[in-house]
mmCIF file of C-alpha atoms in Angstrom:
data_model
loop_
_atom_site.group_PDB
_atom_site.id
_atom_site.type_symbol
_atom_site.label_atom_id
_atom_site.label_comp_id
_atom_site.label_asym_id
_atom_site.label_seq_id
_atom_site.Cartn_x
_atom_site.Cartn_y
_atom_site.Cartn_z
ATOM 1 C CA MET G 1 23.793 -0.946 19.214
ATOM 2 C CA GLY G 2 21.867 -3.079 16.745
ATOM 3 C CA PRO G 3 23.050 -5.172 13.759
ATOM 4 C CA LEU G 4 23.007 -2.133 11.438
ATOM 5 C CA ALA G 5 25.363 -0.091 13.618
ATOM 6 C CA GLY G 6 27.646 1.876 11.311
ATOM 7 C CA VAL G 7 25.140 2.040 8.436
ATOM 8 C CA ARG G 8 24.282 5.646 7.531
ATOM 9 C CA VAL G 9 20.858 6.483 6.126
ATOM 10 C CA VAL G 10 19.499 9.740 4.723
ATOM 11 C CA GLU G 11 15.710 9.784 4.835
ATOM 12 C CA PHE G 12 13.971 12.440 2.763
ATOM 13 C CA GLY G 13 10.864 13.516 4.624
ATOM 14 C CA GLY G 14 7.610 11.877 3.638
ATOM 15 C CA ILE G 15 4.591 10.291 5.276
ATOM 16 C CA GLY G 16 3.508 6.755 6.125
ATOM 17 C CA PRO G 17 5.648 3.965 4.702
ATOM 18 C CA GLY G 18 8.838 6.020 4.287
ATOM 19 C CA PRO G 19 9.096 7.035 7.941
ATOM 20 C CA MET G 20 8.155 3.495 8.971
ATOM 21 C CA ALA G 21 11.041 2.065 6.912
ATOM 22 C CA ALA G 22 13.449 4.635 8.347
ATOM 23 C CA MET G 23 12.205 3.865 11.848
ATOM 24 C CA LEU G 24 12.851 0.142 11.327
ATOM 25 C CA LEU G 25 16.387 0.832 10.107
ATOM 26 C CA ALA G 26 17.021 3.101 13.091
ATOM 27 C CA ASP G 27 15.636 0.468 15.484
ATOM 28 C CA LEU G 28 18.167 -1.955 14.021
ATOM 29 C CA GLY G 29 20.993 0.414 14.828
ATOM 30 C CA ALA G 30 21.436 2.455 11.649
ATOM 31 C CA SER G 31 22.347 6.117 12.005
ATOM 32 C CA VAL G 32 19.480 7.956 10.286
ATOM 33 C CA ILE G 33 19.186 11.643 9.442
ATOM 34 C CA ARG G 34 15.798 12.846 8.254
ATOM 35 C CA VAL G 35 15.968 15.709 5.751
ATOM 36 C CA ASP G 36 12.784 17.754 5.761
ATOM 37 C CA ARG G 37 11.477 21.242 5.110
ATOM 38 C CA PRO G 38 12.846 23.875 7.532
ATOM 39 C CA GLU G 39 9.413 24.448 9.065
ATOM 40 C CA ALA G 40 9.000 20.693 9.670
ATOM 41 C CA ALA G 41 12.381 20.557 11.382
ATOM 42 C CA GLU G 42 11.432 23.533 13.544
ATOM 43 C CA ALA G 43 8.129 21.903 14.497
ATOM 44 C CA ALA G 44 9.979 18.715 15.443
ATOM 45 C CA ARG G 45 12.167 20.688 17.839
ATOM 46 C CA HIS G 46 8.962 21.601 19.665
ATOM 47 C CA GLY G 47 7.709 18.030 19.851
ATOM 48 C CA GLN G 48 5.487 18.262 16.762
ATOM 49 C CA GLY G 49 7.397 15.920 14.466
ATOM 50 C CA PRO G 50 5.681 13.868 11.765
ATOM 51 C CA HIS G 51 4.501 10.313 12.381
ATOM 52 C CA MET G 52 7.207 7.768 13.218
ATOM 53 C CA SER G 53 10.046 10.308 13.176
ATOM 54 C CA ALA G 54 10.964 10.087 16.869
ATOM 55 C CA GLY G 55 14.523 9.192 17.777
ATOM 56 C CA ARG G 56 16.093 10.545 14.580
ATOM 57 C CA PRO G 57 17.665 13.983 14.127
ATOM 58 C CA ILE G 58 15.855 16.141 11.581
ATOM 59 C CA MET G 59 17.779 18.445 9.268
ATOM 60 C CA GLY G 60 15.780 21.354 7.884
ATOM 61 C CA LEU G 61 16.795 22.177 4.305
ATOM 62 C CA ASP G 62 15.202 24.232 1.556
ATOM 63 C CA LEU G 63 16.209 22.229 -1.503
ATOM 64 C CA LYS G 64 15.320 25.169 -3.764
ATOM 65 C CA SER G 65 18.273 26.957 -2.214
ATOM 66 C CA GLU G 66 21.602 26.224 -3.911
ATOM 67 C CA GLU G 67 23.370 26.357 -0.558
ATOM 68 C CA ASP G 68 20.979 23.885 1.085
ATOM 69 C CA LEU G 69 21.040 21.633 -1.965
ATOM 70 C CA ALA G 70 24.842 21.524 -1.757
ATOM 71 C CA THR G 71 24.537 20.601 1.921
ATOM 72 C CA ALA G 72 22.117 17.801 1.082
ATOM 73 C CA ARG G 73 24.542 16.449 -1.507
ATOM 74 C CA ARG G 74 27.362 16.405 1.041
ATOM 75 C CA VAL G 75 25.210 14.461 3.483
ATOM 76 C CA VAL G 76 24.168 11.986 0.780
ATOM 77 C CA ALA G 77 27.792 11.578 -0.300
ATOM 78 C CA ALA G 78 28.625 10.377 3.217
ATOM 79 C CA ALA G 79 25.683 7.968 3.458
ATOM 80 C CA ASP G 80 25.215 4.284 2.685
ATOM 81 C CA VAL G 81 21.503 4.572 1.960
ATOM 82 C CA LEU G 82 19.156 7.229 0.608
ATOM 83 C CA LEU G 83 15.449 6.626 1.246
ATOM 84 C CA GLU G 84 12.798 8.684 -0.513
ATOM 85 C CA GLY G 85 9.066 8.282 -1.031
ATOM 86 C CA PHE G 86 8.093 10.898 -3.608
ATOM 87 C CA ARG G 87 6.441 10.439 -7.004
ATOM 88 C CA PRO G 88 8.819 9.526 -9.839
ATOM 89 C CA GLY G 89 10.835 12.518 -11.005
ATOM 90 C CA VAL G 90 10.507 14.657 -7.882
ATOM 91 C CA MET G 91 14.020 13.945 -6.607
ATOM 92 C CA GLU G 92 15.442 14.513 -10.092
ATOM 93 C CA ARG G 93 13.780 17.926 -10.257
ATOM 94 C CA ARG G 94 15.297 18.742 -6.886
ATOM 95 C CA GLY G 95 18.752 17.913 -8.208
ATOM 96 C CA LEU G 96 19.079 14.745 -6.136
ATOM 97 C CA GLY G 97 18.214 11.992 -8.575
ATOM 98 C CA PRO G 98 20.110 8.687 -8.687
ATOM 99 C CA GLU G 99 22.548 9.771 -11.402
ATOM 100 C CA VAL G 100 23.645 12.849 -9.454
ATOM 101 C CA CYS G 101 23.874 10.999 -6.158
ATOM 102 C CA HIS G 102 25.738 8.025 -7.620
ATOM 103 C CA ALA G 103 28.216 10.383 -9.243
ATOM 104 C CA ASP G 104 28.943 11.739 -5.750
ATOM 105 C CA ASN G 105 28.705 8.347 -4.028
ATOM 106 C CA PRO G 106 28.949 5.242 -6.284
ATOM 107 C CA GLY G 107 28.263 2.888 -3.382
ATOM 108 C CA LEU G 108 24.960 4.515 -2.419
ATOM 109 C CA VAL G 109 21.876 2.321 -2.088
ATOM 110 C CA TYR G 110 19.143 4.585 -3.461
ATOM 111 C CA ALA G 111 15.774 3.318 -2.202
ATOM 112 C CA ARG G 112 12.635 4.668 -3.851
ATOM 113 C CA MET G 113 9.306 3.803 -2.285
ATOM 114 C CA THR G 114 6.077 4.648 -4.070
ATOM 115 C CA GLY G 115 2.585 3.266 -4.390
ATOM 116 C CA TRP G 116 2.659 2.475 -8.098
ATOM 117 C CA GLY G 117 6.402 2.098 -8.755
ATOM 118 C CA GLN G 118 8.848 4.038 -10.913
ATOM 119 C CA ASP G 119 7.208 3.033 -14.192
ATOM 120 C CA GLY G 120 3.888 1.824 -15.569
ATOM 121 C CA PRO G 121 0.718 3.690 -16.639
ATOM 122 C CA LEU G 122 -0.132 4.836 -13.098
ATOM 123 C CA ALA G 123 3.392 5.701 -11.942
ATOM 124 C CA HIS G 124 2.646 9.433 -11.693
ATOM 125 C CA THR G 125 -0.877 9.040 -10.284
ATOM 126 C CA ALA G 126 -1.868 9.840 -6.708
ATOM 127 C CA GLY G 127 -3.013 7.061 -4.438
ATOM 128 C CA HIS G 128 -3.132 5.629 -0.936
ATOM 129 C CA ASP G 129 -2.963 2.200 0.659
ATOM 130 C CA MET G 130 -6.554 1.310 -0.211
ATOM 131 C CA ASN G 131 -6.037 2.201 -3.876
ATOM 132 C CA TYR G 132 -2.965 0.003 -4.320
ATOM 133 C CA ILE G 133 -4.513 -3.066 -2.693
ATOM 134 C CA ALA G 134 -7.766 -2.512 -4.586
ATOM 135 C CA LEU G 135 -6.043 -2.628 -7.967
ATOM 136 C CA ASN G 136 -3.918 -5.714 -7.356
ATOM 137 C CA GLY G 137 -6.733 -7.889 -6.032
ATOM 138 C CA VAL G 138 -5.743 -7.874 -2.364
ATOM 139 C CA LEU G 139 -8.639 -5.806 -1.021
ATOM 140 C CA HIS G 140 -11.151 -8.043 -2.814
ATOM 141 C CA THR G 141 -10.147 -10.944 -0.546
ATOM 142 C CA ILE G 142 -10.816 -9.163 2.756
ATOM 143 C CA GLY G 143 -14.309 -9.196 4.190
ATOM 144 C CA ARG G 144 -17.303 -11.371 4.910
ATOM 145 C CA GLN G 145 -19.465 -13.167 2.405
ATOM 146 C CA GLY G 146 -22.090 -10.922 0.852
ATOM 147 C CA GLU G 147 -20.534 -7.780 2.339
ATOM 148 C CA ALA G 148 -18.249 -5.077 0.968
ATOM 149 C CA PRO G 149 -14.465 -5.454 1.200
ATOM 150 C CA VAL G 150 -12.978 -4.125 4.445
ATOM 151 C CA PRO G 151 -9.826 -1.970 4.210
ATOM 152 C CA PRO G 152 -7.318 -3.336 6.776
ATOM 153 C CA VAL G 153 -6.428 0.150 8.068
ATOM 154 C CA ASN G 154 -3.221 0.933 6.111
ATOM 155 C CA LEU G 155 -1.297 -2.123 7.234
ATOM 156 C CA LEU G 156 -1.114 -4.068 3.973
ATOM 157 C CA GLY G 157 -0.296 -1.500 1.286
ATOM 158 C CA ASP G 158 1.719 1.100 3.161
ATOM 159 C CA PHE G 159 3.540 -0.985 5.720
ATOM 160 C CA GLY G 160 3.378 -4.662 4.741
ATOM 161 C CA GLY G 161 3.717 -4.065 1.007
ATOM 162 C CA GLY G 162 5.721 -0.847 1.194
ATOM 163 C CA SER G 163 7.950 -0.348 4.234
ATOM 164 C CA MET G 164 8.853 -4.006 4.704
ATOM 165 C CA PHE G 165 9.814 -4.498 1.064
ATOM 166 C CA ALA G 166 11.776 -1.245 1.022
ATOM 167 C CA VAL G 167 13.781 -2.463 4.012
ATOM 168 C CA THR G 168 14.221 -5.880 2.368
ATOM 169 C CA GLY G 169 15.486 -4.173 -0.780
ATOM 170 C CA ILE G 170 17.859 -1.924 1.147
ATOM 171 C CA LEU G 171 19.360 -4.780 3.130
ATOM 172 C CA SER G 172 19.690 -6.925 -0.007
ATOM 173 C CA ALA G 173 21.441 -4.131 -1.878
ATOM 174 C CA LEU G 174 23.815 -3.575 1.041
ATOM 175 C CA VAL G 175 24.733 -7.280 1.016
ATOM 176 C CA GLU G 176 25.338 -7.196 -2.746
ATOM 177 C CA ARG G 177 27.434 -4.047 -2.393
ATOM 178 C CA ALA G 178 29.824 -5.937 -0.139
ATOM 179 C CA THR G 179 30.800 -7.964 -3.220
ATOM 180 C CA SER G 180 30.478 -5.461 -6.056
ATOM 181 C CA GLY G 181 31.351 -2.253 -4.218
ATOM 182 C CA ARG G 182 28.517 -0.562 -6.112
ATOM 183 C CA GLY G 183 25.204 0.851 -5.023
ATOM 184 C CA GLN G 184 21.972 0.557 -6.966
ATOM 185 C CA VAL G 185 18.412 1.833 -7.142
ATOM 186 C CA VAL G 186 15.747 -0.081 -5.200
ATOM 187 C CA ASP G 187 12.247 0.333 -6.657
ATOM 188 C CA ALA G 188 9.858 -0.644 -3.844
ATOM 189 C CA ALA G 189 6.239 -0.312 -4.982
ATOM 190 C CA MET G 190 3.334 -0.946 -2.650
ATOM 191 C CA VAL G 191 1.277 -2.406 -5.486
ATOM 192 C CA ASP G 192 4.032 -5.018 -5.983
ATOM 193 C CA GLY G 193 4.795 -5.775 -2.356
ATOM 194 C CA SER G 194 1.211 -6.218 -1.220
ATOM 195 C CA ALA G 195 0.539 -8.442 -4.260
ATOM 196 C CA LEU G 196 3.465 -10.621 -3.235
ATOM 197 C CA LEU G 197 1.912 -11.072 0.199
ATOM 198 C CA THR G 198 -0.908 -13.017 -1.495
ATOM 199 C CA ALA G 199 1.423 -15.705 -2.891
ATOM 200 C CA MET G 200 -0.187 -18.469 -0.825
ATOM 201 C CA ILE G 201 -3.682 -17.431 -1.876
ATOM 202 C CA HIS G 202 -2.713 -17.622 -5.544
ATOM 203 C CA GLU G 203 -1.246 -21.085 -5.011
ATOM 204 C CA ASP G 204 -4.523 -22.159 -3.401
ATOM 205 C CA ARG G 205 -6.464 -20.719 -6.350
ATOM 206 C CA ARG G 206 -4.412 -22.815 -8.779
ATOM 207 C CA ARG G 207 -5.100 -25.888 -6.669
ATOM 208 C CA GLY G 208 -8.834 -25.193 -6.581
ATOM 209 C CA ALA G 209 -8.690 -24.582 -2.831
ATOM 210 C CA TRP G 210 -9.575 -20.868 -2.890
ATOM 211 C CA SER G 211 -12.687 -19.202 -4.242
ATOM 212 C CA ASP G 212 -12.782 -15.626 -5.474
ATOM 213 C CA GLU G 213 -16.058 -15.250 -3.598
ATOM 214 C CA ARG G 214 -15.063 -13.285 -0.530
ATOM 215 C CA GLY G 215 -15.721 -14.798 2.895
ATOM 216 C CA THR G 216 -16.107 -18.400 1.731
ATOM 217 C CA ASN G 217 -12.574 -19.691 2.262
ATOM 218 C CA TYR G 218 -10.703 -21.215 5.156
ATOM 219 C CA LEU G 219 -8.761 -18.047 6.103
ATOM 220 C CA ASP G 220 -11.231 -15.254 5.280
ATOM 221 C CA THR G 221 -13.987 -15.977 7.859
ATOM 222 C CA GLY G 222 -15.591 -18.556 5.575
ATOM 223 C CA ALA G 223 -14.591 -21.419 7.855
ATOM 224 C CA PRO G 224 -16.343 -21.442 11.246
ATOM 225 C CA TRP G 225 -13.125 -22.579 12.952
ATOM 226 C CA TYR G 226 -11.226 -19.499 11.711
ATOM 227 C CA ASP G 227 -13.330 -16.543 12.746
ATOM 228 C CA VAL G 228 -14.152 -14.059 15.482
ATOM 229 C CA TYR G 229 -17.054 -14.758 17.857
ATOM 230 C CA GLU G 230 -19.036 -12.574 20.238
ATOM 231 C CA CYS G 231 -19.075 -13.594 23.880
ATOM 232 C CA ALA G 232 -21.611 -13.048 26.658
ATOM 233 C CA ASP G 233 -20.241 -9.591 27.473
ATOM 234 C CA GLY G 234 -20.252 -8.332 23.891
ATOM 235 C CA ARG G 235 -16.499 -8.759 23.577
ATOM 236 C CA HIS G 236 -14.874 -11.205 21.222
ATOM 237 C CA VAL G 237 -12.517 -14.172 20.931
ATOM 238 C CA ALA G 238 -10.470 -15.172 17.890
ATOM 239 C CA VAL G 239 -10.787 -18.849 16.974
ATOM 240 C CA GLY G 240 -8.098 -20.208 14.650
ATOM 241 C CA CYS G 241 -7.973 -23.989 15.082
ATOM 242 C CA ILE G 242 -7.116 -25.192 11.576
ATOM 243 C CA GLU G 243 -5.162 -28.401 12.142
ATOM 244 C CA PRO G 244 -7.156 -31.456 13.349
ATOM 245 C CA GLN G 245 -5.373 -31.731 16.704
ATOM 246 C CA PHE G 246 -6.043 -28.061 17.471
ATOM 247 C CA TYR G 247 -9.633 -28.385 16.270
ATOM 248 C CA ALA G 248 -10.099 -31.357 18.596
ATOM 249 C CA ALA G 249 -8.656 -29.343 21.500
ATOM 250 C CA PHE G 250 -11.051 -26.499 20.710
ATOM 251 C CA LEU G 251 -14.094 -28.765 20.696
ATOM 252 C CA GLU G 252 -13.022 -30.366 23.952
ATOM 253 C CA GLY G 253 -12.414 -26.959 25.493
ATOM 254 C CA ILE G 254 -15.877 -25.627 24.681
ATOM 255 C CA GLY G 255 -17.613 -28.916 25.533
ATOM 256 C CA LEU G 256 -18.713 -30.170 22.111
ATOM 257 C CA ASP G 257 -18.447 -33.775 20.903
ATOM 258 C CA GLN G 258 -16.934 -34.109 17.432
ATOM 259 C CA ALA G 259 -19.156 -37.125 16.770
ATOM 260 C CA ASP G 260 -22.246 -34.913 17.074
ATOM 261 C CA LEU G 261 -20.980 -32.313 14.587
ATOM 262 C CA PRO G 262 -20.539 -32.055 10.825
ATOM 263 C CA ASP G 263 -17.084 -32.856 9.484
ATOM 264 C CA GLN G 264 -14.635 -29.981 9.947
ATOM 265 C CA TRP G 265 -14.085 -29.593 6.169
ATOM 266 C CA ASP G 266 -17.674 -30.115 5.015
ATOM 267 C CA ARG G 267 -18.154 -26.680 3.460
ATOM 268 C CA GLU G 268 -21.845 -27.249 2.813
ATOM 269 C CA ARG G 269 -22.428 -27.583 6.550
ATOM 270 C CA TRP G 270 -20.143 -24.789 7.706
ATOM 271 C CA PRO G 271 -23.166 -22.537 8.482
ATOM 272 C CA GLU G 272 -24.560 -25.217 10.810
ATOM 273 C CA LEU G 273 -21.191 -25.617 12.501
ATOM 274 C CA ARG G 274 -20.860 -21.856 12.908
ATOM 275 C CA GLU G 275 -24.232 -21.652 14.664
ATOM 276 C CA ARG G 276 -23.163 -24.335 17.137
ATOM 277 C CA PHE G 277 -19.912 -22.550 17.922
ATOM 278 C CA ALA G 278 -21.585 -19.154 18.220
ATOM 279 C CA ALA G 279 -24.220 -20.463 20.637
ATOM 280 C CA VAL G 280 -21.634 -22.008 22.947
ATOM 281 C CA LEU G 281 -19.221 -19.062 22.862
ATOM 282 C CA ARG G 282 -22.043 -16.680 23.848
ATOM 283 C CA THR G 283 -22.454 -18.531 27.153
ATOM 284 C CA ARG G 284 -19.296 -17.096 28.750
ATOM 285 C CA THR G 285 -17.528 -13.758 28.775
ATOM 286 C CA ARG G 286 -14.425 -13.131 26.727
ATOM 287 C CA ASP G 287 -12.143 -13.277 29.747
ATOM 288 C CA GLU G 288 -13.798 -16.446 31.051
ATOM 289 C CA TRP G 289 -13.030 -18.155 27.738
ATOM 290 C CA ALA G 290 -9.500 -16.772 27.817
ATOM 291 C CA GLU G 291 -8.948 -18.236 31.276
ATOM 292 C CA LEU G 292 -10.535 -21.560 30.380
ATOM 293 C CA LEU G 293 -8.716 -22.043 27.076
ATOM 294 C CA GLY G 294 -5.528 -20.128 27.773
ATOM 295 C CA GLY G 295 -2.456 -22.307 27.613
ATOM 296 C CA THR G 296 -4.294 -25.082 25.737
ATOM 297 C CA GLU G 297 -3.877 -26.111 22.095
ATOM 298 C CA ALA G 298 -7.326 -24.778 21.168
ATOM 299 C CA CYS G 299 -5.892 -21.734 19.346
ATOM 300 C CA VAL G 300 -8.339 -19.298 20.948
ATOM 301 C CA GLN G 301 -7.282 -15.862 22.149
ATOM 302 C CA PRO G 302 -9.204 -12.842 23.436
ATOM 303 C CA VAL G 303 -9.498 -9.886 21.069
ATOM 304 C CA LEU G 304 -7.826 -7.157 23.113
ATOM 305 C CA SER G 305 -7.768 -3.398 22.802
ATOM 306 C CA ALA G 306 -4.345 -1.780 22.657
ATOM 307 C CA PRO G 307 -4.226 -0.903 26.396
ATOM 308 C CA GLU G 308 -5.439 -4.407 27.284
ATOM 309 C CA ALA G 309 -2.861 -5.955 24.972
ATOM 310 C CA ALA G 310 -0.023 -4.047 26.630
ATOM 311 C CA ARG G 311 -1.050 -5.546 29.982
ATOM 312 C CA HIS G 312 -1.215 -9.112 28.717
ATOM 313 C CA PRO G 313 1.535 -11.186 30.374
ATOM 314 C CA HIS G 314 3.010 -12.460 27.094
ATOM 315 C CA VAL G 315 3.000 -9.089 25.339
ATOM 316 C CA ALA G 316 4.415 -7.435 28.449
ATOM 317 C CA ALA G 317 7.095 -10.097 28.910
ATOM 318 C CA ARG G 318 8.385 -9.635 25.369
ATOM 319 C CA GLY G 319 7.934 -5.872 25.295
ATOM 320 C CA SER G 320 5.885 -6.125 22.103
ATOM 321 C CA LEU G 321 4.024 -3.077 23.388
ATOM 322 C CA ALA G 322 5.468 -0.721 25.974
ATOM 323 C CA GLY G 323 4.301 2.413 27.743
ATOM 324 C CA ASP G 324 0.742 2.921 28.915
ATOM 325 C CA GLY G 325 -2.465 4.753 28.092
ATOM 326 C CA ASP G 326 -1.993 7.097 25.157
ATOM 327 C CA GLY G 327 1.771 6.640 25.466
ATOM 328 C CA LEU G 328 1.887 3.089 24.099
ATOM 329 C CA TYR G 329 4.502 2.252 21.486
ATOM 330 C CA PRO G 330 5.617 -0.996 19.822
ATOM 331 C CA GLY G 331 8.922 -2.553 20.726
ATOM 332 C CA PRO G 332 11.684 -3.422 18.241
ATOM 333 C CA ALA G 333 11.417 -6.424 15.921
ATOM 334 C CA PRO G 334 12.947 -8.796 15.103
ATOM 335 C CA ARG G 335 15.136 -9.682 18.091
ATOM 336 C CA PHE G 336 18.870 -10.424 18.039
ATOM 337 C CA ASP G 337 20.867 -12.255 20.680
ATOM 338 C CA ARG G 338 24.192 -10.417 20.260
ATOM 339 C CA THR G 339 23.271 -7.043 18.792
ATOM 340 C CA PRO G 340 19.839 -6.067 20.111
ATOM 341 C CA GLY G 341 18.046 -3.145 18.567
ATOM 342 C CA ALA G 342 16.115 -0.449 20.417
ATOM 343 C CA ALA G 343 12.715 1.207 20.140
ATOM 344 C CA THR G 344 13.621 4.656 18.862
ATOM 345 C CA ARG G 345 10.084 5.859 19.682
ATOM 346 C CA ASP G 346 10.637 5.147 23.384
ATOM 347 C CA PRO G 347 10.387 8.528 25.154
ATOM 348 C CA GLU G 348 13.545 7.568 27.039
ATOM 349 C CA PHE G 349 15.511 6.836 23.849
ATOM 350 C CA PRO G 350 18.428 9.291 23.573
ATOM 351 C CA THR G 351 17.844 10.983 20.221
ATOM 352 C CA PRO G 352 21.245 11.844 18.714
ATOM 353 C CA THR G 353 21.777 15.511 18.007
ATOM 354 C CA LEU G 354 22.083 16.562 14.403
ATOM 355 C CA GLU G 355 25.452 18.172 15.103
ATOM 356 C CA ASP G 356 26.889 15.006 16.670
ATOM 357 C CA THR G 357 25.513 12.807 13.905
ATOM 358 C CA LEU G 358 26.969 14.980 11.141
ATOM 359 C CA ALA G 359 30.302 15.041 12.933
ATOM 360 C CA GLN G 360 30.307 11.252 13.142
ATOM 361 C CA TRP G 361 29.560 11.098 9.434
ATOM 362 C CA GLY G 362 32.410 13.516 8.744
ATOM 363 C CA VAL G 363 30.113 16.072 7.136
ATOM 364 C CA ASP G 364 30.981 19.728 7.465
ATOM 365 C CA THR G 365 27.910 21.900 7.021
#
């Protein structure tokens, strides 16, 4: 099941972006074995596995043991992909660096995911999502005018800039291997990936269409027609009507006449326009606005909590979120018409046993 059926991945236990990348590969049908410390594997057997490790068999190995190290090498030799998220040099010290693994398996795609990358002055320095996006200019862009930057949870550095680019690198290397027959090392750095996500902003800066002053631009809450507004019940709606036809639909929907308002792109009068929008949007509840504007071209949606989102007809119809209450989980993405993937975090997903998986890989432990 899934377009990656038949692809074998060894994931060396880590936190955050590594497990997310392995989860995405497993959702797409890859056979993934997570190698972790013996105590972590034992905890997983009792339902205490690390974040985003559900649906994948966990193999407990003490890599300081020669016997367990030899086992790890046999598993890697049978794999298509190795995924690790440690600081540079850690896998080499464990006896599982790229040179050793490629000697055993020349076709191996060896994916290394770190915050700072495999080289550079900070390569061996500790860090987290916020640190990487602070240094490359991303965090500076997020927040309201006159206020401090707002860390976007850990979505941009860890997952957007890390996991997604690691998966992109892995899939690209697998495609190239089909021609060359050779594996290679993928260096996926969160500082690089999250910087790349700002490509459009940098183009706008060159064109003079983006200011480095936070919260003054058309996509960072500077524009009154791209912002979040409080409603009569204290809840919020997201207004994102950029194009003129959508802006016109928004004004019609909330009962304002464009002729009585400043021009949409008159930045000097954006504060005045924002006050007009805010006053009108406070006259109804969030759900009243959602019902009134839902299905129109106004580009207005209610800001929903996770449980509310799961109950929304569109989200429910697509399975973007499944489960309920504290048992919510995201569905697989993207979708495929012939080889659909599966949400490996679904409690009903049949997690393969380690023994069966190793047997399918032809590994004798």
